[in-house]
Structures are given as structure tokens and as C-alpha cells.
Coordinates of C-alpha atoms in Angstrom, one line a residue:
M3 CA 96.0 10.0 -10.3
N4 CA 93.9 9.5 -13.4
K5 CA 93.2 12.6 -15.5
T6 CA 90.4 13.2 -18.0
Y7 CA 91.4 15.4 -21.0
P8 CA 89.1 17.4 -23.3
I9 CA 88.4 15.5 -26.6
F10 CA 90.1 18.2 -28.7
I11 CA 93.4 17.7 -26.8
V12 CA 93.2 13.9 -27.4
V13 CA 92.7 14.6 -31.1
I14 CA 95.7 17.0 -31.2
L15 CA 97.9 14.6 -29.4
A16 CA 97.0 11.8 -31.8
L17 CA 97.8 14.0 -34.8
L18 CA 101.1 15.1 -33.3
F19 CA 102.3 11.7 -32.4
G20 CA 100.9 9.9 -35.4
C21 CA 98.7 7.5 -33.5
K22 CA 97.8 4.4 -35.5
T23 CA 94.5 2.6 -35.4
N24 CA 95.0 -0.8 -34.0
Y25 CA 92.1 -3.3 -33.6
E26 CA 94.0 -6.0 -31.8
E27 CA 92.5 -4.9 -28.5
K28 CA 89.0 -4.8 -29.9
I29 CA 89.1 -8.2 -31.5
Q30 CA 88.2 -11.0 -29.1
I31 CA 87.9 -13.9 -31.4
Y32 CA 90.7 -15.2 -33.7
G33 CA 89.0 -18.2 -35.1
W34 CA 89.7 -21.1 -37.5
R35 CA 87.3 -23.7 -38.9
I36 CA 88.1 -27.2 -39.8
L37 CA 85.7 -29.1 -42.2
T38 CA 87.7 -32.2 -43.0
D39 CA 87.4 -35.4 -40.9
R40 CA 90.8 -36.5 -42.0
T41 CA 92.5 -36.5 -38.6
Q42 CA 96.0 -35.9 -39.9
T43 CA 95.0 -32.7 -41.7
A44 CA 92.9 -31.5 -38.7
I45 CA 95.8 -32.1 -36.3
A46 CA 98.3 -30.3 -38.5
T47 CA 95.9 -27.4 -38.6
I48 CA 95.7 -27.3 -34.8
E49 CA 99.5 -27.5 -34.5
A50 CA 99.8 -24.5 -36.9
S51 CA 97.4 -22.4 -34.8
K52 CA 100.1 -21.3 -32.4
N53 CA 101.6 -19.2 -35.2
Y54 CA 98.4 -17.2 -35.6
K55 CA 97.0 -16.4 -32.1
V56 CA 94.0 -18.7 -32.6
N57 CA 91.6 -18.8 -29.6
Q58 CA 88.6 -20.4 -31.2
L59 CA 88.3 -23.6 -33.2
Q60 CA 85.1 -24.6 -35.0
L61 CA 84.6 -28.3 -36.0
S62 CA 82.0 -28.4 -38.8
N63 CA 80.8 -30.2 -41.9
D64 CA 82.4 -33.7 -42.1
I65 CA 83.2 -33.6 -38.4
C66 CA 80.0 -32.3 -37.0
N67 CA 77.6 -30.4 -39.2
S68 CA 74.6 -31.0 -36.9
L69 CA 74.8 -32.1 -33.2
R70 CA 73.0 -35.4 -34.0
D71 CA 76.2 -36.4 -35.8
V72 CA 77.8 -37.2 -32.5
K73 CA 75.4 -40.1 -32.0
K74 CA 77.7 -41.8 -34.5
Q75 CA 80.8 -43.2 -32.9
W76 CA 83.2 -41.9 -35.6
N77 CA 82.0 -38.3 -35.3
R78 CA 82.0 -38.2 -31.5
N79 CA 85.5 -39.8 -31.4
I80 CA 87.0 -37.3 -33.8
V81 CA 85.3 -34.4 -32.0
N82 CA 86.6 -35.5 -28.7
T83 CA 90.1 -36.2 -30.1
L84 CA 90.4 -32.8 -31.8
T85 CA 88.9 -31.0 -28.8
K86 CA 91.6 -32.4 -26.5
K87 CA 94.3 -31.6 -29.1
A88 CA 93.1 -28.1 -29.4
H89 CA 92.9 -27.5 -25.7
D90 CA 96.4 -29.0 -25.3
A91 CA 97.6 -26.5 -28.0
G92 CA 96.3 -23.6 -26.0
I93 CA 93.0 -23.0 -27.9
P94 CA 90.5 -22.2 -25.1
E95 CA 87.3 -22.4 -27.1
V96 CA 86.3 -25.4 -29.3
L97 CA 82.8 -25.3 -31.0
V98 CA 80.8 -27.8 -33.0
W99 CA 78.1 -27.0 -35.5
D100 CA 74.3 -27.7 -35.3
Q101 CA 71.1 -26.9 -37.2
A102 CA 68.1 -25.3 -35.6
L103 CA 65.8 -28.0 -36.8
Y104 CA 66.4 -31.4 -38.3
D105 CA 64.1 -33.2 -40.7
L106 CA 60.6 -33.7 -39.3
N107 CA 61.0 -37.5 -38.9
Y108 CA 63.7 -36.9 -36.3
Y109 CA 61.1 -35.8 -33.8
P110 CA 58.6 -38.1 -32.0
E111 CA 55.3 -38.3 -33.8
R112 CA 53.4 -37.1 -30.7
F113 CA 54.9 -33.6 -31.2
R114 CA 53.7 -33.3 -34.8
L115 CA 50.4 -31.6 -35.9
N116 CA 49.4 -31.6 -39.6
G117 CA 52.9 -32.2 -40.7
L118 CA 54.4 -29.5 -38.4
L119 CA 55.9 -29.4 -35.0
N120 CA 53.5 -28.2 -32.3
L121 CA 55.4 -25.5 -30.5
D122 CA 52.5 -25.0 -28.1
D123 CA 53.2 -28.4 -26.5
P124 CA 55.3 -27.9 -23.4
E125 CA 56.4 -31.5 -23.6
F126 CA 58.1 -30.8 -26.9
W127 CA 60.4 -28.2 -25.3
R128 CA 61.2 -30.6 -22.4
W129 CA 62.0 -33.3 -24.9
L130 CA 64.2 -31.0 -26.9
S131 CA 66.2 -29.9 -23.9
D132 CA 66.6 -33.5 -22.8
D133 CA 67.7 -34.6 -26.3
Y134 CA 70.2 -31.8 -26.4
N135 CA 71.7 -32.6 -23.1
K136 CA 72.1 -36.3 -24.1
M137 CA 74.0 -35.3 -27.2
L138 CA 76.2 -32.8 -25.4
D139 CA 77.1 -35.5 -22.8
K140 CA 78.8 -37.5 -25.6
I141 CA 81.2 -34.6 -26.3
P142 CA 81.8 -33.3 -22.7
E143 CA 84.9 -31.2 -23.4
I144 CA 83.6 -28.9 -26.1
D145 CA 83.0 -25.3 -25.2
G146 CA 80.1 -24.2 -27.3
I147 CA 77.7 -24.6 -30.3
V148 CA 77.4 -22.7 -33.6
L149 CA 73.7 -22.9 -34.5
T150 CA 72.6 -22.4 -38.1
L151 CA 69.1 -20.8 -38.1
N152 CA 67.7 -20.5 -41.6
D153 CA 69.7 -22.8 -43.9
S154 CA 67.4 -25.8 -44.0
D155 CA 64.0 -26.7 -45.5
N156 CA 62.5 -27.4 -42.0
K157 CA 62.5 -23.9 -40.5
V158 CA 61.5 -23.1 -36.9
E159 CA 59.5 -20.1 -38.0
D160 CA 57.3 -22.3 -40.2
Q161 CA 56.1 -24.6 -37.4
F162 CA 52.7 -24.6 -35.7
S163 CA 51.8 -22.3 -32.8
V164 CA 48.8 -20.4 -31.7
V165 CA 50.6 -18.8 -28.8
L166 CA 53.6 -17.7 -30.8
K167 CA 51.9 -15.7 -33.5
L168 CA 54.8 -14.2 -35.4
P169 CA 57.6 -16.2 -37.2
E170 CA 60.2 -14.2 -35.3
E171 CA 58.5 -15.1 -32.0
K172 CA 58.9 -18.8 -32.8
L173 CA 62.6 -18.4 -33.7
A174 CA 63.3 -16.4 -30.6
A175 CA 61.6 -19.0 -28.4
F176 CA 63.6 -21.8 -30.0
I177 CA 66.9 -19.9 -29.5
D178 CA 66.0 -19.2 -25.8
S179 CA 65.1 -22.8 -25.3
L180 CA 68.5 -24.0 -26.5
A181 CA 70.3 -21.2 -24.7
S182 CA 68.8 -22.4 -21.4
V183 CA 70.7 -25.7 -22.0
V184 CA 73.9 -24.5 -23.6
V185 CA 74.5 -21.2 -21.9
I186 CA 72.7 -21.5 -18.5
Q187 CA 72.8 -25.1 -17.6
R188 CA 76.2 -26.0 -19.1
N189 CA 78.0 -22.7 -19.1
M190 CA 78.9 -23.0 -22.8
K191 CA 79.0 -20.5 -25.6
L192 CA 76.2 -20.2 -28.2
Y193 CA 76.8 -18.6 -31.6
L194 CA 74.0 -18.1 -34.1
R195 CA 74.5 -18.3 -37.8
G196 CA 72.2 -17.2 -40.6
N197 CA 71.8 -15.3 -43.9
V198 CA 71.1 -11.7 -43.1
E199 CA 70.9 -10.7 -46.8
N200 CA 68.0 -12.9 -47.9
E201 CA 65.1 -10.5 -48.4
E202 CA 62.5 -13.1 -47.4
T203 CA 64.1 -14.4 -44.2
S204 CA 66.4 -11.6 -43.0
P205 CA 63.7 -9.4 -41.5
I206 CA 62.4 -12.4 -39.4
L207 CA 66.0 -13.2 -38.4
I208 CA 66.9 -9.7 -37.3
A209 CA 63.6 -9.3 -35.4
A210 CA 64.1 -12.6 -33.6
L211 CA 67.6 -11.6 -32.5
S212 CA 66.1 -8.5 -30.9
M213 CA 63.5 -10.6 -29.1
I214 CA 65.7 -13.3 -27.5
K215 CA 65.9 -13.0 -23.7
S216 CA 69.1 -15.0 -23.1
T217 CA 72.4 -13.2 -22.7
G218 CA 75.9 -14.2 -23.8
I219 CA 74.8 -15.1 -27.3
E220 CA 76.9 -14.0 -30.3
F221 CA 76.4 -14.2 -34.1
M222 CA 78.5 -15.4 -37.1
A223 CA 77.9 -13.8 -40.5
K224 CA 79.4 -14.6 -43.9
E225 CA 82.0 -12.2 -45.3
P226 CA 80.2 -11.5 -48.6
A227 CA 76.7 -10.4 -49.1
I228 CA 75.3 -13.8 -50.1
D229 CA 77.8 -16.6 -50.6
F230 CA 81.5 -17.2 -51.0
W231 CA 82.3 -15.6 -54.4
S232 CA 85.2 -13.1 -54.7
P233 CA 83.4 -10.6 -56.9
L234 CA 80.5 -10.2 -54.4
P235 CA 80.0 -7.0 -52.4
V236 CA 80.2 -6.8 -48.6
S237 CA 77.1 -7.1 -46.5
E238 CA 75.7 -3.8 -45.2
K239 CA 73.1 -5.6 -43.0
I240 CA 75.7 -6.9 -40.6
R241 CA 75.5 -3.5 -39.0
E242 CA 71.9 -4.3 -38.0
I243 CA 72.6 -7.5 -36.1
P244 CA 71.9 -6.6 -32.4
L245 CA 74.5 -9.1 -31.1
P246 CA 78.3 -9.2 -31.1
V247 CA 79.4 -10.6 -34.5
I248 CA 82.2 -12.7 -35.9
I249 CA 82.9 -12.7 -39.6
D250 CA 83.0 -16.0 -41.4
F251 CA 85.8 -16.0 -44.1
D252 CA 86.4 -18.7 -46.8
C253 CA 90.1 -18.4 -47.3
T254 CA 90.1 -21.7 -49.3
H255 CA 87.8 -20.3 -52.1
E256 CA 85.4 -23.2 -52.5
N257 CA 84.1 -21.9 -55.8
E258 CA 87.4 -20.7 -57.2
G259 CA 89.8 -23.6 -57.2
Q260 CA 90.1 -24.4 -53.5
G261 CA 93.8 -23.8 -53.5
N262 CA 94.5 -26.6 -56.0
V263 CA 95.2 -23.7 -58.3
A264 CA 96.2 -20.1 -57.6
S265 CA 93.2 -19.2 -55.4
L266 CA 95.0 -16.2 -54.0
F267 CA 92.8 -13.3 -53.1
P268 CA 94.6 -11.6 -50.2
E269 CA 93.4 -8.1 -51.3
V270 CA 89.7 -9.3 -51.3
H271 CA 90.1 -10.5 -47.7
L272 CA 92.1 -7.4 -46.7
K273 CA 89.5 -5.0 -47.9
R274 CA 86.6 -7.0 -46.5
W275 CA 88.1 -7.2 -43.1
K276 CA 89.1 -3.5 -43.1
Y277 CA 85.4 -2.8 -43.9
Y278 CA 83.9 -5.0 -41.1
V279 CA 86.4 -4.5 -38.4
R280 CA 85.2 -0.9 -38.0
F281 CA 81.7 -2.0 -37.2
P282 CA 81.0 -1.5 -33.5
N283 CA 79.3 -5.0 -33.2
V284 CA 82.1 -6.9 -34.9
I285 CA 84.4 -8.7 -32.3
G286 CA 86.3 -11.2 -34.4
F287 CA 86.6 -13.6 -37.3
S288 CA 86.5 -17.3 -38.2
V289 CA 88.6 -18.5 -41.1
R290 CA 87.8 -21.7 -43.1
T291 CA 91.1 -23.4 -43.5
D292 CA 90.3 -26.5 -45.7
S293 CA 87.9 -27.8 -48.3
Y294 CA 87.6 -31.3 -47.0
G295 CA 89.9 -34.3 -47.5
R296 CA 93.6 -33.6 -47.6
T297 CA 93.2 -29.9 -48.4
S298 CA 94.5 -27.1 -46.1
I299 CA 95.7 -23.6 -47.0
L300 CA 98.3 -23.7 -44.3
T301 CA 101.9 -23.9 -45.7
R302 CA 100.5 -23.6 -49.2
P303 CA 100.2 -20.4 -51.3
P304 CA 96.5 -19.7 -50.3
E305 CA 97.7 -19.2 -46.7
V306 CA 98.3 -15.6 -47.8
N307 CA 94.5 -15.1 -47.7
L308 CA 94.4 -15.8 -44.0
F309 CA 97.6 -13.8 -43.4
A310 CA 95.9 -10.7 -44.9
I311 CA 93.2 -10.7 -42.3
Y312 CA 95.7 -10.8 -39.4
E313 CA 97.7 -8.0 -41.0
A314 CA 94.6 -5.8 -41.2
T315 CA 93.8 -6.5 -37.6
K316 CA 97.3 -5.3 -36.5
N317 CA 97.1 -2.2 -38.8
P318 CA 94.1 -1.5 -41.0
D319 CA 96.1 1.2 -42.8
K320 CA 98.3 -1.4 -44.5
G321 CA 97.9 -1.8 -48.2
I322 CA 98.1 -5.1 -50.2
D323 CA 101.7 -4.3 -51.4
E324 CA 103.0 -4.3 -47.8
V325 CA 100.9 -7.3 -46.8
L326 CA 102.3 -9.4 -49.7
D327 CA 105.9 -8.3 -48.9
N328 CA 105.4 -9.3 -45.2
Y329 CA 104.0 -12.7 -46.1
L330 CA 106.5 -13.6 -48.7
L331 CA 109.4 -12.5 -46.5
M332 CA 108.0 -14.5 -43.6
R333 CA 107.6 -17.7 -45.7
Y334 CA 110.2 -17.7 -48.4
D335 CA 113.8 -16.8 -49.1
T336 CA 114.4 -13.1 -49.3
T337 CA 116.0 -13.1 -52.7
A338 CA 113.2 -15.4 -54.1
A339 CA 110.3 -13.3 -52.6
P340 CA 110.2 -10.6 -55.3
F341 CA 109.7 -13.2 -58.1
F342 CA 107.0 -15.0 -56.1
K343 CA 105.3 -11.7 -55.5
T344 CA 104.9 -11.2 -59.3
A345 CA 103.0 -14.5 -59.5
F346 CA 100.9 -13.8 -56.4
E347 CA 99.9 -10.4 -57.9
L348 CA 98.8 -12.0 -61.1
A349 CA 96.8 -14.7 -59.4
P350 CA 93.4 -12.9 -58.8
D351 CA 92.9 -11.9 -62.4
I352 CA 94.0 -15.4 -63.6
I353 CA 91.3 -17.0 -61.5
L354 CA 88.7 -14.4 -62.4
S355 CA 89.3 -14.9 -66.1
T356 CA 89.5 -18.7 -65.8
Y357 CA 86.8 -19.8 -63.3
F358 CA 84.5 -16.9 -64.2
T359 CA 83.4 -15.9 -67.7
L360 CA 82.8 -12.2 -68.4
G361 CA 82.1 -11.6 -64.7
L362 CA 79.7 -14.6 -64.3
S363 CA 80.6 -17.7 -62.4
T364 CA 80.9 -20.7 -64.8
S365 CA 81.9 -23.2 -62.1
T366 CA 80.0 -25.3 -59.6
D367 CA 82.1 -26.0 -56.5
S368 CA 85.1 -25.1 -58.8
R369 CA 84.2 -27.6 -61.5
P370 CA 83.5 -26.3 -65.0
D371 CA 79.9 -25.5 -65.5
F372 CA 79.3 -23.2 -68.5
D373 CA 75.6 -24.0 -68.6
F374 CA 74.9 -20.8 -66.7
K375 CA 71.8 -20.9 -64.5
P376 CA 70.7 -17.5 -63.1
V377 CA 70.0 -18.7 -59.6
P378 CA 69.2 -15.9 -57.1
D379 CA 71.4 -15.9 -54.0
K380 CA 74.0 -18.0 -55.8
T381 CA 74.9 -16.5 -59.2
V382 CA 72.6 -13.5 -59.6
F383 CA 72.5 -10.6 -57.1
K384 CA 70.0 -7.9 -56.3
S385 CA 72.6 -5.2 -56.6
W386 CA 72.7 -5.9 -60.4
L387 CA 69.3 -4.2 -60.7
Q388 CA 70.6 -0.9 -59.2
N389 CA 74.1 -1.2 -60.8
P390 CA 73.6 -3.3 -64.0
V391 CA 76.8 -2.2 -65.8
V392 CA 80.1 -4.0 -65.2
H393 CA 83.4 -3.2 -66.8
I394 CA 85.2 -6.4 -67.9
Q395 CA 89.0 -6.0 -68.3
H396 CA 91.1 -9.1 -69.1
N397 CA 91.9 -7.7 -72.6
V398 CA 88.2 -7.4 -73.4
N399 CA 88.0 -3.8 -71.9
M400 CA 84.3 -3.2 -72.4
D401 CA 81.2 -2.3 -70.3
F402 CA 78.4 -4.8 -70.3
N403 CA 74.9 -4.8 -68.8
Y404 CA 74.6 -7.9 -66.5
W405 CA 71.1 -8.7 -67.8
S406 CA 70.7 -7.7 -71.4
D407 CA 74.3 -8.4 -72.4
L408 CA 75.9 -11.1 -70.2
I409 CA 73.1 -13.3 -68.8
N410 CA 71.1 -12.9 -72.0
H411 CA 74.0 -14.3 -74.1
L412 CA 75.7 -16.7 -71.7
A413 CA 72.6 -18.4 -70.3
P414 CA 71.0 -20.9 -72.7
A415 CA 67.4 -20.3 -73.7
E416 CA 65.8 -22.8 -71.2
N417 CA 67.5 -21.1 -68.3
K418 CA 65.9 -17.7 -69.1
I419 CA 62.3 -18.7 -68.9
A420 CA 60.1 -16.4 -66.7
E421 CA 59.2 -19.0 -64.1
G422 CA 60.4 -20.2 -60.7
K423 CA 62.5 -18.4 -58.2
F424 CA 64.4 -16.4 -60.8
A425 CA 61.2 -14.8 -62.1
N426 CA 59.7 -14.4 -58.7
E427 CA 62.7 -12.5 -57.3
F428 CA 63.4 -10.5 -60.5
P429 CA 60.1 -9.6 -62.0
D430 CA 61.4 -6.3 -63.5
V431 CA 63.9 -8.2 -65.5
F432 CA 61.1 -9.9 -67.4
K433 CA 58.7 -7.0 -67.3
N434 CA 61.4 -4.8 -69.0
N435 CA 62.4 -7.6 -71.4
L436 CA 66.0 -7.5 -70.2
V437 CA 66.4 -11.2 -71.0
Q438 CA 64.7 -13.2 -73.7
P439 CA 64.0 -17.0 -73.6
E440 CA 65.8 -17.7 -76.9
E441 CA 69.4 -18.6 -77.8
L442 CA 71.5 -15.5 -78.3
M443 CA 75.1 -16.8 -78.2
D444 CA 76.9 -15.5 -81.3
T445 CA 80.5 -15.2 -82.6
I446 CA 80.8 -11.7 -81.2
Y447 CA 80.3 -12.9 -77.6
L448 CA 82.3 -16.0 -78.2
N449 CA 85.2 -13.8 -79.2
Y450 CA 84.9 -11.8 -76.0
I451 CA 84.9 -15.1 -74.1
L452 CA 87.9 -16.5 -75.8
T453 CA 89.8 -13.3 -75.5
E454 CA 89.3 -13.4 -71.7
K455 CA 90.2 -17.1 -71.5
Q456 CA 93.4 -16.5 -73.5
F457 CA 94.2 -13.7 -71.1
G458 CA 94.1 -16.1 -68.2
I459 CA 96.5 -18.5 -70.0
D460 CA 98.9 -15.7 -70.9
Q461 CA 98.9 -14.3 -67.3
T462 CA 99.6 -17.8 -65.9
L463 CA 102.5 -18.2 -68.3
K464 CA 103.9 -14.9 -66.9
A465 CA 103.5 -16.1 -63.4
I466 CA 105.2 -19.4 -64.1
A467 CA 108.1 -17.5 -65.8
A468 CA 108.5 -15.4 -62.6
I469 CA 108.4 -18.5 -60.4
N470 CA 111.1 -20.2 -62.5
E471 CA 113.3 -17.1 -62.0
A472 CA 113.0 -17.6 -58.2
K473 CA 114.2 -21.2 -58.4
P474 CA 118.0 -20.5 -58.0
Y475 CA 117.3 -18.5 -54.9
C476 CA 115.1 -21.2 -53.1
T477 CA 116.9 -23.2 -50.5
D478 CA 114.0 -25.5 -49.9
S479 CA 112.9 -27.4 -53.0
R480 CA 109.6 -28.4 -51.4
I481 CA 108.5 -24.8 -51.0
F482 CA 109.4 -24.0 -54.5
N483 CA 107.6 -27.1 -55.9
R484 CA 104.5 -26.2 -53.9
I485 CA 104.2 -22.8 -55.6
Y486 CA 105.4 -24.1 -59.0
H487 CA 102.9 -26.9 -59.2
T488 CA 100.0 -24.7 -57.9
F489 CA 100.5 -22.4 -60.9
S490 CA 101.2 -25.3 -63.3
R491 CA 97.8 -26.8 -62.4
T492 CA 96.4 -23.3 -62.9
L493 CA 97.8 -23.2 -66.4
L494 CA 96.2 -26.6 -67.3
A495 CA 92.9 -25.5 -65.8
A496 CA 93.1 -22.3 -67.9
R497 CA 93.8 -24.2 -71.0
L498 CA 91.0 -26.6 -70.3
R499 CA 88.4 -23.9 -69.6
K500 CA 89.3 -22.0 -72.8
A501 CA 88.9 -25.1 -74.9
Y502 CA 85.8 -26.1 -73.1
A503 CA 84.2 -22.6 -73.6
Q504 CA 85.2 -22.7 -77.2
V505 CA 83.5 -26.0 -77.9
Y506 CA 80.5 -25.4 -75.6
Y507 CA 79.6 -21.9 -76.9
A508 CA 80.4 -22.7 -80.6
K509 CA 78.1 -25.7 -80.4
R510 CA 75.3 -23.5 -79.1
I511 CA 75.9 -21.1 -82.1
W512 CA 75.9 -24.0 -84.5
N513 CA 72.6 -25.3 -83.1
R514 CA 70.9 -22.0 -83.8
G515 CA 70.3 -23.2 -87.4
E516 CA 71.7 -23.4 -90.9
E517 CA 72.7 -19.7 -91.2
F518 CA 75.0 -20.0 -88.2
Q519 CA 76.6 -23.3 -89.4
T520 CA 79.7 -21.7 -91.0
E521 CA 83.0 -23.3 -91.6
N522 CA 84.5 -20.8 -89.1
V523 CA 82.2 -22.2 -86.3
R524 CA 82.9 -25.8 -87.3
T525 CA 86.7 -25.0 -87.2
L526 CA 86.3 -23.5 -83.7
I527 CA 84.5 -26.7 -82.5
T528 CA 87.1 -29.0 -84.2
T529 CA 90.2 -27.2 -82.8
G530 CA 88.5 -26.9 -79.4
V531 CA 87.9 -30.6 -79.3
E532 CA 91.5 -31.3 -80.2
E533 CA 92.7 -29.0 -77.4
L534 CA 90.3 -30.6 -74.9
E535 CA 91.7 -34.0 -75.8
A536 CA 95.3 -32.8 -75.4
V537 CA 94.9 -30.9 -72.2
S538 CA 92.8 -33.7 -70.6
E539 CA 95.6 -36.1 -71.3
D540 CA 98.1 -33.6 -69.8
I541 CA 96.0 -33.3 -66.7
K542 CA 95.7 -37.1 -66.3
N543 CA 99.4 -37.5 -66.7
Y544 CA 100.4 -34.6 -64.5
R545 CA 102.5 -35.9 -61.6
R546 CA 101.4 -33.4 -58.9
K547 CA 97.6 -33.4 -59.0
G548 CA 97.2 -31.5 -55.7
P549 CA 95.3 -32.4 -52.5
V550 CA 91.8 -33.8 -53.0
G551 CA 88.9 -32.3 -51.2
S552 CA 85.4 -31.4 -52.4
Y553 CA 87.0 -30.4 -55.7
E554 CA 89.2 -32.9 -57.4
W555 CA 91.2 -31.0 -60.0
E556 CA 92.0 -34.1 -62.1
N557 CA 88.3 -34.8 -62.6
D558 CA 88.0 -31.6 -64.8
A559 CA 89.5 -33.8 -67.5
D560 CA 86.6 -36.3 -67.2
L561 CA 84.1 -33.5 -67.7
A562 CA 86.0 -32.2 -70.7
M563 CA 86.1 -35.7 -72.3
K564 CA 82.4 -36.1 -71.8
L565 CA 81.9 -32.9 -73.8
V566 CA 84.3 -34.3 -76.5
R567 CA 82.3 -37.5 -76.8
E568 CA 79.0 -35.6 -77.0
T569 CA 80.4 -33.4 -79.7
K570 CA 81.8 -36.2 -81.8
N571 CA 78.5 -38.1 -81.5
S572 CA 76.6 -35.0 -82.7
G573 CA 77.9 -35.2 -86.2
I574 CA 79.0 -31.6 -86.3
L575 CA 82.7 -32.5 -87.0
V576 CA 81.8 -34.4 -90.1
Q577 CA 81.8 -32.2 -93.2
K578 CA 78.8 -32.8 -95.5

């Protein structure tokens, strides 16, 4: 016979018997996402899924970034091949990606009115449903769609309608129309995807989600507040989504080396998942496992990022120390694990001092890009207005104001002009004169930068020393080499970015005018050019260049040599 106990008795029993919080029963979706259309890499990912309780696989980007991709034979063939492989491997749910609207020219001209789609034409909705069914017929074994709502220039809410007066009404009607095909007619799953943090589009999106009439729809939201950057805060607005939510994790770190270097941030993923898993509307996660091409985090050091999410699901009380121990003992020889642990613990600060500069990202898709552009939603965040002070460690050990100190000095003058999206979204920055449209880089800030970059080099050398200590205890040389070469490439990347920063910022100081053109600055440029030439050659000659995806580590040397040529042609190196 079932008994119901008063709540205070339940609490007392939990305290007495040390009841642990376990979210495994709550979590319904253990998802992975494959971006690469390289079949061998995708199949290897599917084969590895059995080790991680994967019950959902998303096929996106190069495979199927919008449903119309399946009109091409290559795309539909790989979708169908991978869907069968996934089902055979025991993954019950395979999804492909789509976009809410394509470019306007995709749609018949009869449905256009003054350069917009006429949402009041019932024939348009019939055509849309028919077109969707035709595309889905080409990939008959898939189980659902991930629909991106507000990530394109041609947005549903901007189209013409007299009947649907509000933008959210248009978006809700569009979702319901596709749901009638996907969910009702074909008994498939429909996941929506959108940016809930964008101040312009988020209210429309949240309102539309509350208006949709269809049931069985779920939502996928990115792990950080805006985009995939490790220093970003979590998103508070995910609580407001009126649908079941899965969290989209980038365990490859597309902006921080993509696993070609030591892109190891298990604590970031651990903390973020601990935060989200407690939300009543969160029912699972989806993990990005590659960055195109031959890349995959599986069996490589960045796999620890994915592992941390699973550990937090089993027991959210686990700390990073225990998670690292569990992962290293699972993957590597017991006696080698403590040495590898040292390297893994050093990795986050190595990357943050190498691919970032004083807390600002100086990379574009992991490639060096020190010409800092304060682009809202990408590199500059609203939270900096409320909390403008950041403490930079990495041997700098100082507090800085994001605006008046960091952006003001790191961004060149032309990128601080009060115009465009930057000025529109941050008017108080210009009203309060927090940044000035003039060159402010000086030797004081250059010293801060070079101190941080040298810290990255020194920490990488410590990591490599620890890895070398592990070598006698490794029974599998391939495993050792994978870790060793990951950190060796990291060292070369750290050396290159220090020399690049030295030349780039010293040139900006020199170009401020005669009073800044000192022999000290010229020496910094000269020695920086020499180091860029040396490290670029080392990179080109390095025998293990890592898997190639959207970021090709070797090409950093080409960017460095371009700066070398520009500098030599400038005449700065020639003493007058």
C-alpha cells in the first residue's frame, strides 16, 4: 500500500541518510551534434556514442544547415547514411537543422508583396507545407527538425501581414504552420532555436513561444549569454522560455583553438550545466563534438569538456577536482594520470592568456585578430555596463575598466567611432566619454599585454614538463602523443601570439608620432619580427599539425608572416 508522508519527515529522512541530488531521472535528452560532412569522422562519433548514453543526434552545418540542403544529392545521401548508422547504434532520435525563412528569392514571386512575403495569402501557407513535405520525403528516416528562428536577415516577424499585426503573432503562426507538418502530419519532433538574450528580438521570441498552439514543441538555447566564449556569463533568460529546453554546449571551443591546442575548459562546462540543470524547464543538453573537417573532441584531450557535463548530471555536487580525476583515470594509465592532471589544470589560463588579451577576445574563429572591433553580441556585452571592472590575473594582477581602460587602449581609433551598432547599443559609453576615437595604445599597456602573453608561454612550458614526466608510465604511445602534441602546438601558438602582439601594438605606438618613435619601441618591433619569423618556421615544420576544421592551426604562420612583410615594408626597422 502506498503511503504519503508529511514533507518535514521527508526532509529529515533525506538529512539522516545523506540523500544526494541526482538529475539523471530528470534529464530526458543526452544529445550530440555533428557539424562535419566528413563521413569517417561522423561515423566514428556515432560509434563512440554508446559510451555516453546518447539518445539524440543532431546533423547540422556542413551536413544540413537548412532543410533545402537535402535537395542536393550529397547532403541527402549523408543525412540518410548517418541516420541509419545512428539508429543502428541505438540512438532513437536523429534531427536535421533548418532556418525559419530562406532568402526571399527562394519563394515564388506570386507570394511577394513590396519585397516581403505576404503572410495573409492562404496559398503561401499551403505552398510552404507542400514544399516542406517534399523535402522531408527525401530523408524519410529522420526523427525531427531543429528550426532556427531569428538568426537570418530574412526574419518571419518582418514580413507583410494585415491580419497578423504583431511580430510575435507572425512568428507564432509560422511555427504552428510547420508544426502541423512536422509534429501532426509526420509525428516527428520539432525543436526551436533562437537567441533569447538579444534585447531587440528576445521579447518577440518569448512572446511568440507563449502564443504557439501546437503541443510537443521544445527549445534549444546556447549555454552562454550570447555566443560561445568561455568568459561569458550564463543566460538568466532561459528561465523565461515557456517550453522544455535543452542546452546547446560547444565543447570544441570554436573561438579558443578548437582542440588543436589545449582547449580544455571542463570547469566552465561543469559550472554552467550545474546552473542550468536546476531550472524546471531544462530537460537535457546537446553537445557540439566537432569543428568541421577531421576534427572531433572524442578520444582527444577536449573530450574532458563533454565528460564534465555527464558527471554533473550524475552528481551536481561533484567539484572539478573529482571530475578531472575520474576522466583521467578512465582514459589514461593510473600512474600517468597525476602528471596529465597538472597539464589539464593549467590549460584554461593558458588559453585565456593566449587567445584572449587582457580579458578581450583577440581571435576570430580562433585565428589571431588583434585589431579589436567592439561588436555587440560578439565581443562586447551589456553586463559590462553594470559591472565594468574586471580583475586580470596572468601575472598582471590588476583591476581594469572594460571601457575606459581595455577597449579604449586595445581597440584602434577607427573602431571606437560613435556610429553604427556599437554606438546604438551603447549610447552611454559615448555620452560619458568612456572611449575616445583616438589612438591610446602606449608602452604601459603593451607591457601589460606582453606580461600576460609571457605568462601563457611559461604555463605551457610547465604543462609540457608535467606531460613529459608522464611518458615512462604510458603504455600507449598514441595516447601520450595526442596530449603531448596538443600542448606543443599550444606552446607554438602562445609564442606566435606574444610576438604578434608585440609587433602589432608596438607599431601602433610608433605610428602615433615622433615623440613615440623611441629606440625602445623600434627594438620591440625588431625583436618581435625576428620571433615571428622563427616561430612561423617552427609551425610550418612541425610534424603533427593537428586535425583541420574551420580553424587550421598551421595557417596562423601565414597571418604572422603577412604582418612581418607589412612591417618590413613600412620602413620602421631601418634606422635613420
